[in-house]
Amino acid sequence: KGAIGGKTGFTQDAGYCLAEAAQRDSTRMIAVVLGCKDSKVRFAETAKLLDHGFASYETVPVAKKGQKLRTITLPKSDQQEVAAVPEETIAATVKKGKKANITKKISIDKSVACPVKKGEKVGKIASYPLVSDRDAEKAGFMTLYIRMIKNLV
């Protein structure tokens, strides 16, 4: 159920083999079997592996594409701040019942400075890039002066 595709193979040393990918709901699994005695066994063993994987694991969303995960303050910018957002939806496959154990480890690049372009990398969550949600240009003298006066009041 949910087969995406696969590749069969046979050699004297490896026997009958199969690499198969399948998807059910938002979870994708890959199963690889080697050394089967015949073609019927390789398909049956692959089905067992995939059924076990789908029964034991689930894919849960970690962050949605464009979701604001952090705010980066840029005091010398015309925007004053930009949001760090994922370029794509991020999900994790975990053992069923363990989704509460997922933690978001977000790091923001310390070198973020104006100008910042929309879509420019500003950090990461795990190994996925976080990008700026908007352009932020360097603020002009008058803008900075007006902000300074407002902060004094």
mmCIF file of C-alpha atoms in Angstrom, residues 25 71 92 129:
data_model
loop_
_atom_site.group_PDB
_atom_site.id
_atom_site.type_symbol
_atom_site.label_atom_id
_atom_site.label_comp_id
_atom_site.label_asym_id
_atom_site.label_seq_id
_atom_site.Cartn_x
_atom_site.Cartn_y
_atom_site.Cartn_z
ATOM 1 C CA ASP A 25 -0.351 10.028 4.634
ATOM 2 C CA THR A 71 12.566 37.894 15.232
ATOM 3 C CA ALA A 92 10.317 14.814 11.555
ATOM 4 C CA PRO A 129 17.898 27.044 6.537
#
